[in-house]
C-alpha atoms as an extended CHARMM CRD file, in Angstrom:
* protein
*
       177  EXT
         1         1  MET       CA           -105.4930000000       61.3430000000       92.7990000000  PROA      1               0.0000000000
         2         2  LYS       CA           -102.8200000000       63.1180000000       90.7800000000  PROA      2               0.0000000000
         3         3  LYS       CA           -102.1140000000       65.4380000000       93.7360000000  PROA      3               0.0000000000
         4         4  MET       CA           -101.8000000000       62.4250000000       96.0290000000  PROA      4               0.0000000000
         5         5  MET       CA            -99.2750000000       60.7850000000       93.6940000000  PROA      5               0.0000000000
         6         6  LYS       CA            -97.1360000000       63.9460000000       93.8050000000  PROA      6               0.0000000000
         7         7  LEU       CA            -97.2300000000       63.9960000000       97.6400000000  PROA      7               0.0000000000
         8         8  LEU       CA            -96.4560000000       60.2880000000       98.0170000000  PROA      8               0.0000000000
         9         9  PRO       CA            -92.6570000000       60.6440000000       97.4050000000  PROA      9               0.0000000000
        10        10  ILE       CA            -92.5350000000       63.4690000000       99.9800000000  PROA      10              0.0000000000
        11        11  VAL       CA            -94.3490000000       61.3050000000      102.5280000000  PROA      11              0.0000000000
        12        12  PHE       CA            -91.9630000000       58.3870000000      101.8620000000  PROA      12              0.0000000000
        13        13  MET       CA            -88.9350000000       60.6700000000      102.2440000000  PROA      13              0.0000000000
        14        14  ALA       CA            -90.2630000000       61.9930000000      105.5450000000  PROA      14              0.0000000000
        15        15  LEU       CA            -90.9100000000       58.4730000000      106.8440000000  PROA      15              0.0000000000
        16        16  PHE       CA            -87.4720000000       57.2990000000      105.6860000000  PROA      16              0.0000000000
        17        17  THR       CA            -85.7690000000       60.2580000000      107.4080000000  PROA      17              0.0000000000
        18        18  VAL       CA            -87.6090000000       59.6280000000      110.6750000000  PROA      18              0.0000000000
        19        19  SER       CA            -86.8190000000       55.9150000000      110.6030000000  PROA      19              0.0000000000
        20        20  VAL       CA            -83.1020000000       56.5240000000      109.9730000000  PROA      20              0.0000000000
        21        21  THR       CA            -82.7110000000       59.1720000000      112.6720000000  PROA      21              0.0000000000
        22        22  SER       CA            -84.5980000000       57.1600000000      115.2630000000  PROA      22              0.0000000000
        23        23  CYS       CA            -82.1550000000       54.2380000000      115.0650000000  PROA      23              0.0000000000
        24        24  SER       CA            -79.7330000000       55.7080000000      117.5950000000  PROA      24              0.0000000000
        25        25  ASP       CA            -78.3490000000       53.5430000000      120.3740000000  PROA      25              0.0000000000
        26        26  ASP       CA            -80.3640000000       53.9330000000      123.5790000000  PROA      26              0.0000000000
        27        27  ASN       CA            -77.1430000000       53.8280000000      125.6060000000  PROA      27              0.0000000000
        28        28  ASP       CA            -76.2970000000       57.2790000000      124.2640000000  PROA      28              0.0000000000
        29        29  TYR       CA            -78.8140000000       58.7150000000      126.7310000000  PROA      29              0.0000000000
        30        30  TYR       CA            -77.6860000000       57.0270000000      129.9660000000  PROA      30              0.0000000000
        31        31  TYR       CA            -76.7030000000       60.3820000000      131.4480000000  PROA      31              0.0000000000
        32        32  GLU       CA            -80.3650000000       61.3770000000      131.7160000000  PROA      32              0.0000000000
        33        33  GLU       CA            -80.8380000000       58.8220000000      134.4780000000  PROA      33              0.0000000000
        34        34  PRO       CA            -78.2490000000       59.2670000000      137.2380000000  PROA      34              0.0000000000
        35        35  TYR       CA            -76.9670000000       56.0480000000      138.7810000000  PROA      35              0.0000000000
        36        36  ASP       CA            -78.1840000000       53.8910000000      135.8960000000  PROA      36              0.0000000000
        37        37  ASN       CA            -78.7920000000       50.3940000000      137.2890000000  PROA      37              0.0000000000
        38        38  SER       CA            -77.7280000000       51.7370000000      140.6720000000  PROA      38              0.0000000000
        39        39  GLN       CA            -80.5320000000       50.2110000000      142.6810000000  PROA      39              0.0000000000
        40        40  ASP       CA            -78.4320000000       47.0760000000      143.2520000000  PROA      40              0.0000000000
        41        41  VAL       CA            -75.4840000000       49.2470000000      144.2980000000  PROA      41              0.0000000000
        42        42  LEU       CA            -77.6680000000       51.2540000000      146.6970000000  PROA      42              0.0000000000
        43        43  TYR       CA            -79.1240000000       48.0920000000      148.2400000000  PROA      43              0.0000000000
        44        44  GLU       CA            -75.5950000000       46.7560000000      148.7140000000  PROA      44              0.0000000000
        45        45  MET       CA            -74.6560000000       50.0700000000      150.2930000000  PROA      45              0.0000000000
        46        46  ALA       CA            -77.6280000000       49.8120000000      152.6920000000  PROA      46              0.0000000000
        47        47  GLN       CA            -76.7160000000       46.2220000000      153.5700000000  PROA      47              0.0000000000
        48        48  THR       CA            -73.1330000000       47.2880000000      154.2340000000  PROA      48              0.0000000000
        49        49  LEU       CA            -74.3470000000       50.1420000000      156.4440000000  PROA      49              0.0000000000
        50        50  ARG       CA            -76.6060000000       47.7970000000      158.4470000000  PROA      50              0.0000000000
        51        51  GLY       CA            -75.1580000000       46.8760000000      161.8280000000  PROA      51              0.0000000000
        52        52  HSD       CA            -73.3570000000       48.3760000000      164.7960000000  PROA      52              0.0000000000
        53        53  TRP       CA            -70.4850000000       50.8190000000      164.5500000000  PROA      53              0.0000000000
        54        54  THR       CA            -68.3090000000       52.4520000000      167.1880000000  PROA      54              0.0000000000
        55        55  GLY       CA            -65.7640000000       55.2540000000      167.0270000000  PROA      55              0.0000000000
        56        56  LYS       CA            -65.2810000000       58.9960000000      167.3170000000  PROA      56              0.0000000000
        57        57  THR       CA            -67.4920000000       61.8970000000      166.2670000000  PROA      57              0.0000000000
        58        58  ALA       CA            -66.0260000000       65.4220000000      166.2240000000  PROA      58              0.0000000000
        59        59  ALA       CA            -68.9640000000       67.8410000000      166.2780000000  PROA      59              0.0000000000
        60        60  ARG       CA            -68.3450000000       71.4610000000      165.2090000000  PROA      60              0.0000000000
        61        61  PHE       CA            -71.0890000000       73.9580000000      165.9490000000  PROA      61              0.0000000000
        62        62  LYS       CA            -71.7490000000       77.4690000000      167.2020000000  PROA      62              0.0000000000
        63        63  ASP       CA            -72.8180000000       77.8020000000      170.8070000000  PROA      63              0.0000000000
        64        64  PRO       CA            -75.6200000000       80.1780000000      171.9020000000  PROA      64              0.0000000000
        65        65  ASP       CA            -73.0360000000       83.0020000000      172.1350000000  PROA      65              0.0000000000
        66        66  GLY       CA            -72.0330000000       82.4620000000      168.4910000000  PROA      66              0.0000000000
        67        67  LEU       CA            -68.6240000000       80.9890000000      169.3320000000  PROA      67              0.0000000000
        68        68  LEU       CA            -67.3930000000       78.0530000000      167.2630000000  PROA      68              0.0000000000
        69        69  ARG       CA            -67.0440000000       74.9460000000      169.4380000000  PROA      69              0.0000000000
        70        70  GLU       CA            -65.8480000000       71.4250000000      168.9090000000  PROA      70              0.0000000000
        71        71  GLU       CA            -66.6930000000       68.4530000000      171.0720000000  PROA      71              0.0000000000
        72        72  VAL       CA            -65.3860000000       64.9620000000      170.4430000000  PROA      72              0.0000000000
        73        73  TYR       CA            -67.6600000000       62.0880000000      171.4020000000  PROA      73              0.0000000000
        74        74  ASP       CA            -67.1960000000       58.3690000000      171.6820000000  PROA      74              0.0000000000
        75        75  THR       CA            -70.0850000000       57.1150000000      169.5780000000  PROA      75              0.0000000000
        76        76  ASP       CA            -72.0320000000       53.8880000000      169.3240000000  PROA      76              0.0000000000
        77        77  ILE       CA            -74.3960000000       53.9030000000      166.3270000000  PROA      77              0.0000000000
        78        78  GLU       CA            -76.7210000000       51.2670000000      164.8880000000  PROA      78              0.0000000000
        79        79  PHE       CA            -78.3130000000       51.1560000000      161.4330000000  PROA      79              0.0000000000
        80        80  ASP       CA            -81.1850000000       48.7140000000      160.9710000000  PROA      80              0.0000000000
        81        81  MET       CA            -82.9350000000       48.1840000000      157.6180000000  PROA      81              0.0000000000
        82        82  TYR       CA            -86.7310000000       48.1150000000      157.3850000000  PROA      82              0.0000000000
        83        83  ASP       CA            -86.4050000000       44.8840000000      155.3980000000  PROA      83              0.0000000000
        84        84  SER       CA            -83.7270000000       43.0850000000      153.4000000000  PROA      84              0.0000000000
        85        85  ASN       CA            -84.6440000000       44.9000000000      150.1740000000  PROA      85              0.0000000000
        86        86  SER       CA            -84.8450000000       48.4460000000      151.4870000000  PROA      86              0.0000000000
        87        87  ARG       CA            -82.5260000000       51.4290000000      151.1870000000  PROA      87              0.0000000000
        88        88  ASN       CA            -83.7400000000       52.9000000000      154.4680000000  PROA      88              0.0000000000
        89        89  GLY       CA            -84.4530000000       52.0570000000      158.0810000000  PROA      89              0.0000000000
        90        90  ARG       CA            -84.2320000000       53.1240000000      161.6920000000  PROA      90              0.0000000000
        91        91  GLY       CA            -81.3200000000       53.5390000000      164.0380000000  PROA      91              0.0000000000
        92        92  ARG       CA            -79.9890000000       54.6950000000      167.3550000000  PROA      92              0.0000000000
        93        93  GLN       CA            -76.9600000000       56.8050000000      168.1950000000  PROA      93              0.0000000000
        94        94  VAL       CA            -75.4510000000       57.1390000000      171.6510000000  PROA      94              0.0000000000
        95        95  ASP       CA            -72.7120000000       59.7570000000      172.1390000000  PROA      95              0.0000000000
        96        96  TYR       CA            -70.5160000000       59.6650000000      175.2410000000  PROA      96              0.0000000000
        97        97  PHE       CA            -68.5690000000       62.6340000000      176.5750000000  PROA      97              0.0000000000
        98        98  ASN       CA            -66.0590000000       62.0150000000      179.3890000000  PROA      98              0.0000000000
        99        99  GLY       CA            -67.5360000000       58.5610000000      179.9510000000  PROA      99              0.0000000000
       100       100  GLU       CA            -71.1020000000       59.8530000000      180.4400000000  PROA      100             0.0000000000
       101       101  VAL       CA            -74.0170000000       59.6330000000      178.0030000000  PROA      101             0.0000000000
       102       102  ALA       CA            -74.2720000000       63.0420000000      176.3330000000  PROA      102             0.0000000000
       103       103  TYR       CA            -76.9090000000       62.1470000000      173.7330000000  PROA      103             0.0000000000
       104       104  ASP       CA            -79.0880000000       59.0940000000      173.1640000000  PROA      104             0.0000000000
       105       105  ARG       CA            -81.0840000000       59.5900000000      169.9630000000  PROA      105             0.0000000000
       106       106  THR       CA            -83.1640000000       57.5270000000      167.5860000000  PROA      106             0.0000000000
       107       107  PHE       CA            -83.3760000000       58.3120000000      163.8940000000  PROA      107             0.0000000000
       108       108  SER       CA            -84.6230000000       57.2080000000      160.5190000000  PROA      108             0.0000000000
       109       109  TRP       CA            -82.2170000000       56.9730000000      157.6210000000  PROA      109             0.0000000000
       110       110  ALA       CA            -82.4320000000       56.6440000000      153.8490000000  PROA      110             0.0000000000
       111       111  ILE       CA            -80.0790000000       56.5190000000      150.9010000000  PROA      111             0.0000000000
       112       112  ASP       CA            -81.0330000000       59.0920000000      148.2800000000  PROA      112             0.0000000000
       113       113  SER       CA            -81.6050000000       57.2140000000      144.9990000000  PROA      113             0.0000000000
       114       114  ARG       CA            -80.2940000000       60.0620000000      142.8270000000  PROA      114             0.0000000000
       115       115  SER       CA            -77.2010000000       61.1530000000      144.7530000000  PROA      115             0.0000000000
       116       116  GLY       CA            -76.2580000000       58.1930000000      146.9530000000  PROA      116             0.0000000000
       117       117  ASP       CA            -76.1720000000       60.5190000000      149.9760000000  PROA      117             0.0000000000
       118       118  ILE       CA            -77.2440000000       59.1160000000      153.3420000000  PROA      118             0.0000000000
       119       119  ILE       CA            -79.9390000000       61.2550000000      154.9390000000  PROA      119             0.0000000000
       120       120  ILE       CA            -80.3680000000       60.8360000000      158.6910000000  PROA      120             0.0000000000
       121       121  THR       CA            -83.4700000000       62.3500000000      160.3140000000  PROA      121             0.0000000000
       122       122  TYR       CA            -83.1290000000       62.4760000000      164.0860000000  PROA      122             0.0000000000
       123       123  ASP       CA            -86.2000000000       62.2810000000      166.2950000000  PROA      123             0.0000000000
       124       124  GLY       CA            -85.8950000000       65.5010000000      168.2620000000  PROA      124             0.0000000000
       125       125  GLU       CA            -87.5410000000       66.6080000000      171.4560000000  PROA      125             0.0000000000
       126       126  ASN       CA            -91.2450000000       67.5210000000      171.4070000000  PROA      126             0.0000000000
       127       127  GLY       CA            -91.7000000000       65.9940000000      167.9580000000  PROA      127             0.0000000000
       128       128  GLN       CA            -89.1360000000       68.2760000000      166.3510000000  PROA      128             0.0000000000
       129       129  LYS       CA            -86.8690000000       66.5390000000      163.8600000000  PROA      129             0.0000000000
       130       130  PHE       CA            -83.5930000000       67.5700000000      162.3070000000  PROA      130             0.0000000000
       131       131  GLN       CA            -81.5910000000       66.1950000000      159.4050000000  PROA      131             0.0000000000
       132       132  MET       CA            -77.9440000000       65.4770000000      158.8380000000  PROA      132             0.0000000000
       133       133  ILE       CA            -76.6540000000       64.5250000000      155.3940000000  PROA      133             0.0000000000
       134       134  ILE       CA            -73.6060000000       62.4110000000      154.6380000000  PROA      134             0.0000000000
       135       135  ASP       CA            -72.5020000000       63.2960000000      151.1140000000  PROA      135             0.0000000000
       136       136  TYR       CA            -71.7390000000       60.2150000000      149.0090000000  PROA      136             0.0000000000
       137       137  ASP       CA            -68.5370000000       61.7900000000      147.6550000000  PROA      137             0.0000000000
       138       138  ASP       CA            -67.2560000000       62.5810000000      151.1670000000  PROA      138             0.0000000000
       139       139  MET       CA            -67.6880000000       59.1800000000      152.8140000000  PROA      139             0.0000000000
       140       140  LYS       CA            -65.8820000000       55.8830000000      152.9830000000  PROA      140             0.0000000000
       141       141  LEU       CA            -67.9740000000       52.7760000000      153.6450000000  PROA      141             0.0000000000
       142       142  ASP       CA            -66.8640000000       49.1730000000      153.5520000000  PROA      142             0.0000000000
       143       143  ASP       CA            -67.4470000000       46.0710000000      155.6590000000  PROA      143             0.0000000000
       144       144  ARG       CA            -65.1140000000       47.2720000000      158.4250000000  PROA      144             0.0000000000
       145       145  THR       CA            -65.0160000000       51.0900000000      158.3420000000  PROA      145             0.0000000000
       146       146  PHE       CA            -67.4200000000       53.9610000000      157.9350000000  PROA      146             0.0000000000
       147       147  SER       CA            -66.1050000000       57.5230000000      157.9130000000  PROA      147             0.0000000000
       148       148  GLY       CA            -67.0190000000       60.9030000000      156.5330000000  PROA      148             0.0000000000
       149       149  VAL       CA            -68.7390000000       64.1510000000      157.4010000000  PROA      149             0.0000000000
       150       150  MET       CA            -72.3700000000       64.7580000000      158.4110000000  PROA      150             0.0000000000
       151       151  VAL       CA            -73.6700000000       68.2570000000      157.7440000000  PROA      151             0.0000000000
       152       152  GLY       CA            -76.8920000000       69.8910000000      158.8930000000  PROA      152             0.0000000000
       153       153  ASN       CA            -78.7180000000       71.5450000000      161.7600000000  PROA      153             0.0000000000
       154       154  GLY       CA            -76.0330000000       74.2400000000      161.9880000000  PROA      154             0.0000000000
       155       155  GLU       CA            -73.2060000000       71.8050000000      162.5960000000  PROA      155             0.0000000000
       156       156  SER       CA            -70.6400000000       69.6520000000      160.8610000000  PROA      156             0.0000000000
       157       157  ASP       CA            -69.7210000000       66.2670000000      162.3620000000  PROA      157             0.0000000000
       158       158  GLU       CA            -66.6100000000       64.4620000000      161.2110000000  PROA      158             0.0000000000
       159       159  PHE       CA            -66.8090000000       60.7630000000      162.1180000000  PROA      159             0.0000000000
       160       160  SER       CA            -64.7340000000       57.6180000000      161.9310000000  PROA      160             0.0000000000
       161       161  TYR       CA            -66.3470000000       54.3220000000      162.9620000000  PROA      161             0.0000000000
       162       162  THR       CA            -65.4660000000       50.6550000000      162.8620000000  PROA      162             0.0000000000
       163       163  ARG       CA            -67.9830000000       47.8390000000      162.7140000000  PROA      163             0.0000000000
       164       164  TYR       CA            -68.3170000000       45.5830000000      165.7070000000  PROA      164             0.0000000000
       165       165  THR       CA            -71.2970000000       43.4770000000      164.6780000000  PROA      165             0.0000000000
       166       166  TYR       CA            -73.8490000000       43.0100000000      161.9030000000  PROA      166             0.0000000000
       167       167  ALA       CA            -76.5890000000       41.6940000000      164.1580000000  PROA      167             0.0000000000
       168       168  LYS       CA            -78.8570000000       43.4320000000      166.5920000000  PROA      168             0.0000000000
       169       169  LYS       CA            -77.6240000000       43.5660000000      170.1390000000  PROA      169             0.0000000000
       170       170  VAL       CA            -79.0760000000       40.8360000000      172.2720000000  PROA      170             0.0000000000
       171       171  THR       CA            -79.5030000000       41.2470000000      175.9820000000  PROA      171             0.0000000000
       172       172  MET       CA            -80.1040000000       38.1610000000      177.9870000000  PROA      172             0.0000000000
       173       173  ASP       CA            -81.5240000000       37.9270000000      181.4430000000  PROA      173             0.0000000000
       174       174  PHE       CA            -80.5370000000       34.7860000000      183.2440000000  PROA      174             0.0000000000
       175       175  GLU       CA            -82.7540000000       33.8520000000      186.1000000000  PROA      175             0.0000000000
       176       176  GLU       CA            -81.4810000000       31.6340000000      188.8340000000  PROA      176             0.0000000000
       177       177  ARG       CA            -83.4490000000       28.4220000000      189.0870000000  PROA      177             0.0000000000
């Protein structure tokens, strides 16, 4: 018992020290979680992205001979969300060159929760897919304009689009009665 009484002040000191040092403000550690409370911001970003955009895409790539080429396309691109609370969805991109359809591709897209980057995964031929990434720091997105650079698949695409509708395109067939 005498030994225990001698250890009791040491135990109390240890407990007091732990209790004092553990009273730090939790906000001091916000940097450990990138984009703290960003989920709302990312959902807003996805909702802003949703819709139809049109504009120019300047694609820079190396041709089969290894020469650097640039082609500028008139582009029509649609981003559709899986549901109203998602940060991802499906889409379609149609690129026109000299008035003719050069590419007509479908894709899935997602906003990376840690970086804010937009990752587009195109459905390639024969089940092959390829990704393009739009870096959060290199894009501009608001209700009317969407511009930036997509990088991936051995190319870099600089784009500048304007919104022309939020809703899905509707095609109507009118039958004569």
